[in-house]
Every structure is written in structure tokens, then in C-alpha cells.
C-alpha positions as YAML, in Angstrom:
chain: A
units: angstrom
residues:
- id: 1
  name: MET
  ca: [15.69, 4.71, -30.71]
- id: 2
  name: SER
  ca: [15.39, 4.10, -26.69]
- id: 3
  name: VAL
  ca: [14.90, 1.65, -24.73]
- id: 4
  name: GLY
  ca: [11.47, -0.09, -24.72]
- id: 5
  name: VAL
  ca: [9.70, 1.93, -27.70]
- id: 6
  name: ARG
  ca: [9.26, -0.67, -30.74]
- id: 7
  name: PRO
  ca: [8.67, 0.34, -34.09]
- id: 8
  name: LYS
  ca: [5.17, 1.32, -35.20]
- id: 9
  name: SER
  ca: [3.47, -1.14, -37.53]
- id: 10
  name: PRO
  ca: [1.95, -0.13, -41.19]
- id: 11
  name: THR
  ca: [-1.40, -0.08, -39.51]
- id: 12
  name: GLU
  ca: [-0.24, 2.22, -36.64]
- id: 13
  name: ARG
  ca: [1.17, 4.49, -39.03]
- id: 14
  name: LEU
  ca: [-1.77, 4.87, -41.20]
- id: 15
  name: LEU
  ca: [-4.16, 5.30, -38.02]
- id: 16
  name: ALA
  ca: [-1.90, 8.11, -36.95]
- id: 17
  name: THR
  ca: [-2.08, 9.64, -40.57]
- id: 18
  name: ASN
  ca: [-5.83, 9.58, -40.46]
- id: 19
  name: ALA
  ca: [-6.26, 11.18, -36.97]
- id: 20
  name: TRP
  ca: [-4.07, 13.89, -38.29]
- id: 21
  name: LEU
  ca: [-5.85, 14.29, -41.54]
- id: 22
  name: VAL
  ca: [-9.36, 13.98, -39.28]
- id: 23
  name: PHE
  ca: [-7.95, 16.96, -36.60]
- id: 24
  name: ALA
  ca: [-6.36, 19.03, -40.06]
- id: 25
  name: PHE
  ca: [-10.38, 18.96, -41.54]
- id: 26
  name: LEU
  ca: [-11.84, 19.84, -38.33]
- id: 27
  name: TYR
  ca: [-9.59, 22.65, -37.10]
- id: 28
  name: ALA
  ca: [-8.51, 24.11, -41.13]
- id: 29
  name: PRO
  ca: [-11.84, 25.79, -41.11]
- id: 30
  name: ILE
  ca: [-11.34, 27.25, -37.18]
- id: 31
  name: ILE
  ca: [-7.83, 28.88, -37.92]
- id: 32
  name: VAL
  ca: [-8.82, 30.36, -41.06]
- id: 33
  name: LEU
  ca: [-11.73, 31.99, -40.05]
- id: 34
  name: ALA
  ca: [-9.63, 32.90, -37.17]
- id: 35
  name: VAL
  ca: [-6.91, 34.39, -39.12]
- id: 36
  name: PHE
  ca: [-9.19, 36.13, -42.20]
- id: 37
  name: SER
  ca: [-10.94, 38.04, -38.78]
- id: 38
  name: PHE
  ca: [-8.01, 40.50, -38.93]
- id: 39
  name: ASN
  ca: [-8.65, 41.24, -42.56]
- id: 40
  name: GLU
  ca: [-9.30, 44.80, -43.33]
- id: 41
  name: ASN
  ca: [-11.32, 44.04, -46.70]
- id: 42
  name: ASP
  ca: [-15.28, 43.60, -46.81]
- id: 43
  name: ASN
  ca: [-14.71, 40.42, -49.18]
- id: 44
  name: VAL
  ca: [-13.70, 37.50, -46.87]
- id: 45
  name: GLY
  ca: [-11.81, 35.87, -49.21]
- id: 46
  name: ILE
  ca: [-9.42, 39.02, -50.39]
- id: 47
  name: TRP
  ca: [-6.84, 39.59, -47.86]
- id: 48
  name: THR
  ca: [-5.60, 43.79, -47.66]
- id: 49
  name: ASN
  ca: [-4.13, 44.32, -44.76]
- id: 50
  name: PHE
  ca: [-4.24, 43.79, -41.17]
- id: 51
  name: SER
  ca: [-6.67, 45.37, -39.06]
- id: 52
  name: PHE
  ca: [-8.76, 45.29, -35.97]
- id: 53
  name: ARG
  ca: [-12.01, 46.89, -37.79]
- id: 54
  name: TRP
  ca: [-14.18, 44.03, -37.26]
- id: 55
  name: TYR
  ca: [-13.44, 43.83, -33.40]
- id: 56
  name: SER
  ca: [-14.07, 47.12, -33.27]
- id: 57
  name: GLU
  ca: [-17.24, 47.33, -34.90]
- id: 58
  name: MET
  ca: [-18.44, 43.97, -32.89]
- id: 59
  name: PHE
  ca: [-17.50, 45.74, -29.64]
- id: 60
  name: ASP
  ca: [-19.24, 49.02, -30.69]
- id: 61
  name: ASN
  ca: [-22.67, 46.82, -31.40]
- id: 62
  name: ASP
  ca: [-24.72, 46.99, -28.22]
- id: 63
  name: ALA
  ca: [-26.66, 44.45, -29.36]
- id: 64
  name: VAL
  ca: [-24.14, 42.00, -30.20]
- id: 65
  name: MET
  ca: [-22.22, 43.24, -26.65]
- id: 66
  name: SER
  ca: [-25.99, 42.59, -24.85]
- id: 67
  name: ALA
  ca: [-26.16, 39.19, -26.27]
- id: 68
  name: LEU
  ca: [-22.29, 38.36, -25.48]
- id: 69
  name: LYS
  ca: [-23.18, 39.62, -21.61]
- id: 70
  name: ASN
  ca: [-26.47, 37.39, -21.93]
- id: 71
  name: SER
  ca: [-24.49, 34.18, -22.94]
- id: 72
  name: LEU
  ca: [-21.76, 34.68, -20.34]
- id: 73
  name: ILE
  ca: [-24.40, 34.98, -17.67]
- id: 74
  name: VAL
  ca: [-26.09, 31.74, -18.80]
- id: 75
  name: ALA
  ca: [-22.76, 30.21, -19.21]
- id: 76
  name: THR
  ca: [-21.59, 31.01, -15.77]
- id: 77
  name: VAL
  ca: [-25.01, 30.02, -14.22]
- id: 78
  name: SER
  ca: [-25.24, 26.88, -15.75]
- id: 79
  name: THR
  ca: [-22.04, 25.94, -14.80]
- id: 80
  name: VAL
  ca: [-21.96, 26.44, -11.51]
- id: 81
  name: VAL
  ca: [-25.48, 24.43, -11.43]
- id: 82
  name: SER
  ca: [-24.52, 21.52, -13.24]
- id: 83
  name: THR
  ca: [-21.26, 21.30, -11.18]
- id: 84
  name: ILE
  ca: [-23.37, 21.38, -8.05]
- id: 85
  name: LEU
  ca: [-25.73, 18.86, -8.93]
- id: 86
  name: GLY
  ca: [-23.25, 16.50, -10.72]
- id: 87
  name: THR
  ca: [-21.01, 16.62, -7.85]
- id: 88
  name: ALA
  ca: [-24.33, 15.94, -5.65]
- id: 89
  name: THR
  ca: [-25.34, 12.72, -7.56]
- id: 90
  name: ALA
  ca: [-21.80, 11.31, -8.02]
- id: 91
  name: VAL
  ca: [-21.61, 11.15, -4.05]
- id: 92
  name: ALA
  ca: [-25.19, 10.25, -3.87]
- id: 93
  name: LEU
  ca: [-24.48, 7.14, -6.59]
- id: 94
  name: GLU
  ca: [-21.43, 6.38, -4.35]
- id: 95
  name: LYS
  ca: [-21.97, 6.58, -1.17]
- id: 96
  name: PHE
  ca: [-25.62, 5.30, -0.76]
- id: 97
  name: ARG
  ca: [-27.60, 2.18, -1.93]
- id: 98
  name: PHE
  ca: [-31.04, 2.49, -2.87]
- id: 99
  name: ARG
  ca: [-33.62, 1.41, -5.22]
- id: 100
  name: GLY
  ca: [-33.82, 2.31, -8.67]
- id: 101
  name: GLN
  ca: [-30.04, 2.98, -8.42]
- id: 102
  name: LYS
  ca: [-28.96, 1.34, -11.84]
- id: 103
  name: LEU
  ca: [-31.93, 3.14, -13.88]
- id: 104
  name: PHE
  ca: [-30.87, 6.42, -11.96]
- id: 105
  name: ASP
  ca: [-27.35, 5.72, -12.96]
- id: 106
  name: GLY
  ca: [-28.37, 4.67, -16.75]
- id: 107
  name: LEU
  ca: [-29.83, 8.15, -16.62]
- id: 108
  name: VAL
  ca: [-27.25, 10.00, -15.74]
- id: 109
  name: TYR
  ca: [-25.38, 8.48, -18.62]
- id: 110
  name: MET
  ca: [-27.69, 9.07, -20.91]
- id: 111
  name: PRO
  ca: [-26.49, 12.55, -22.57]
- id: 112
  name: VAL
  ca: [-22.82, 10.88, -23.02]
- id: 113
  name: ILE
  ca: [-24.47, 7.93, -24.76]
- id: 114
  name: ILE
  ca: [-26.93, 9.57, -26.83]
- id: 115
  name: PRO
  ca: [-25.37, 11.83, -30.02]
- id: 116
  name: ASP
  ca: [-25.51, 15.32, -29.68]
- id: 117
  name: VAL
  ca: [-27.74, 15.97, -33.04]
- id: 118
  name: THR
  ca: [-30.08, 13.45, -31.78]
- id: 119
  name: MET
  ca: [-30.77, 14.76, -28.50]
- id: 120
  name: ALA
  ca: [-31.15, 18.02, -30.28]
- id: 121
  name: VAL
  ca: [-34.01, 16.97, -32.80]
- id: 122
  name: MET
  ca: [-35.86, 14.91, -29.63]
- id: 123
  name: MET
  ca: [-35.68, 18.49, -27.34]
- id: 124
  name: LEU
  ca: [-36.96, 20.39, -30.15]
- id: 125
  name: LEU
  ca: [-39.98, 18.00, -30.39]
- id: 126
  name: PHE
  ca: [-40.19, 18.08, -26.87]
- id: 127
  name: PHE
  ca: [-40.51, 21.90, -26.79]
- id: 128
  name: ALA
  ca: [-42.32, 22.17, -29.48]
- id: 129
  name: ALA
  ca: [-45.40, 20.00, -28.17]
- id: 130
  name: ALA
  ca: [-44.82, 21.54, -24.57]
- id: 131
  name: PHE
  ca: [-45.19, 25.43, -25.64]
- id: 132
  name: ARG
  ca: [-48.02, 24.66, -28.23]
- id: 133
  name: THR
  ca: [-49.95, 24.25, -25.49]
- id: 134
  name: ILE
  ca: [-49.45, 27.80, -23.86]
- id: 135
  name: PRO
  ca: [-50.79, 30.38, -26.22]
- id: 136
  name: GLY
  ca: [-48.93, 32.51, -28.14]
- id: 137
  name: PHE
  ca: [-45.72, 30.40, -27.23]
- id: 138
  name: GLY
  ca: [-46.36, 27.56, -30.48]
- id: 139
  name: PHE
  ca: [-43.48, 27.37, -32.61]
- id: 140
  name: PHE
  ca: [-45.79, 26.52, -35.11]
- id: 141
  name: ASP
  ca: [-48.70, 29.25, -34.87]
- id: 142
  name: PHE
  ca: [-50.87, 28.50, -38.45]
- id: 143
  name: GLY
  ca: [-53.73, 30.57, -37.06]
...
């Protein structure tokens, strides 16, 4: 045992074991999906041979490639814009003092504080109400 390292208590070992089990629970399905994506068989649960068949079919599909291109464009633009806005916001909050600064600081932390699912439901309700006012864009057009 090296100097300065104390033995772990049973509670710390239990917490570490729990953390590893949670990580395994979260990442095992992703690993299984990645492995079975190289399966040649149509039935996903039966492994036959290693193959790039599904990847070649995906890259040959024009709709999938168009969606991938659009996703990469949106991701790039949103990353650049959010980096610029986030940097400008951080500089403004650190360098300047203004009325409502604490409120603005609180609003900046809202996406971190509010869980993603709650935010998604709130955005769904907001956009459903917002687009309902525009003809032809309503989510719930009943006639």
C-alpha cells in the first residue's frame, strides 16, 4: 500500500460498486447495440457472421444521408452560436455590474437546474400553443 492512501471503508466500497453497476446498466445496451450492428443476419438477436451490410445499406440510403447532413449542419451552427453567446454572457456577467444581474445569472443556470425531461415537456407545450396560432402549423388540428 502506498503512503498516504487509507483503506476504503465498507460504505465506500459499496458506493463504488453501486456506481459501477449503474454505469454498466447505462452503457451495456449501447455496447450490445454497437456489437450487433455488425451482424449479417436480419434477426438482430441471432449472430451469424461479421458484416458491414447494414452500414453499406445506410450509406446507400439517400434519405438517411440527407438527414445526417442536416443534423451535422444544425449541430455545427448551434455549437458555434452557443459558444459565442455563452462566452459573451460569461464575460458580461464577470466584467460588468448591472441591474437584474442576479436574475440574469439565475436564468443562465436554468437549463442546468431543470431536468431535461421537464424542459422537453415545457417546450412541447409552448410550441404547441405558439404554432396553434399559425394556420396550418397546429399540432392538434381537429378540423
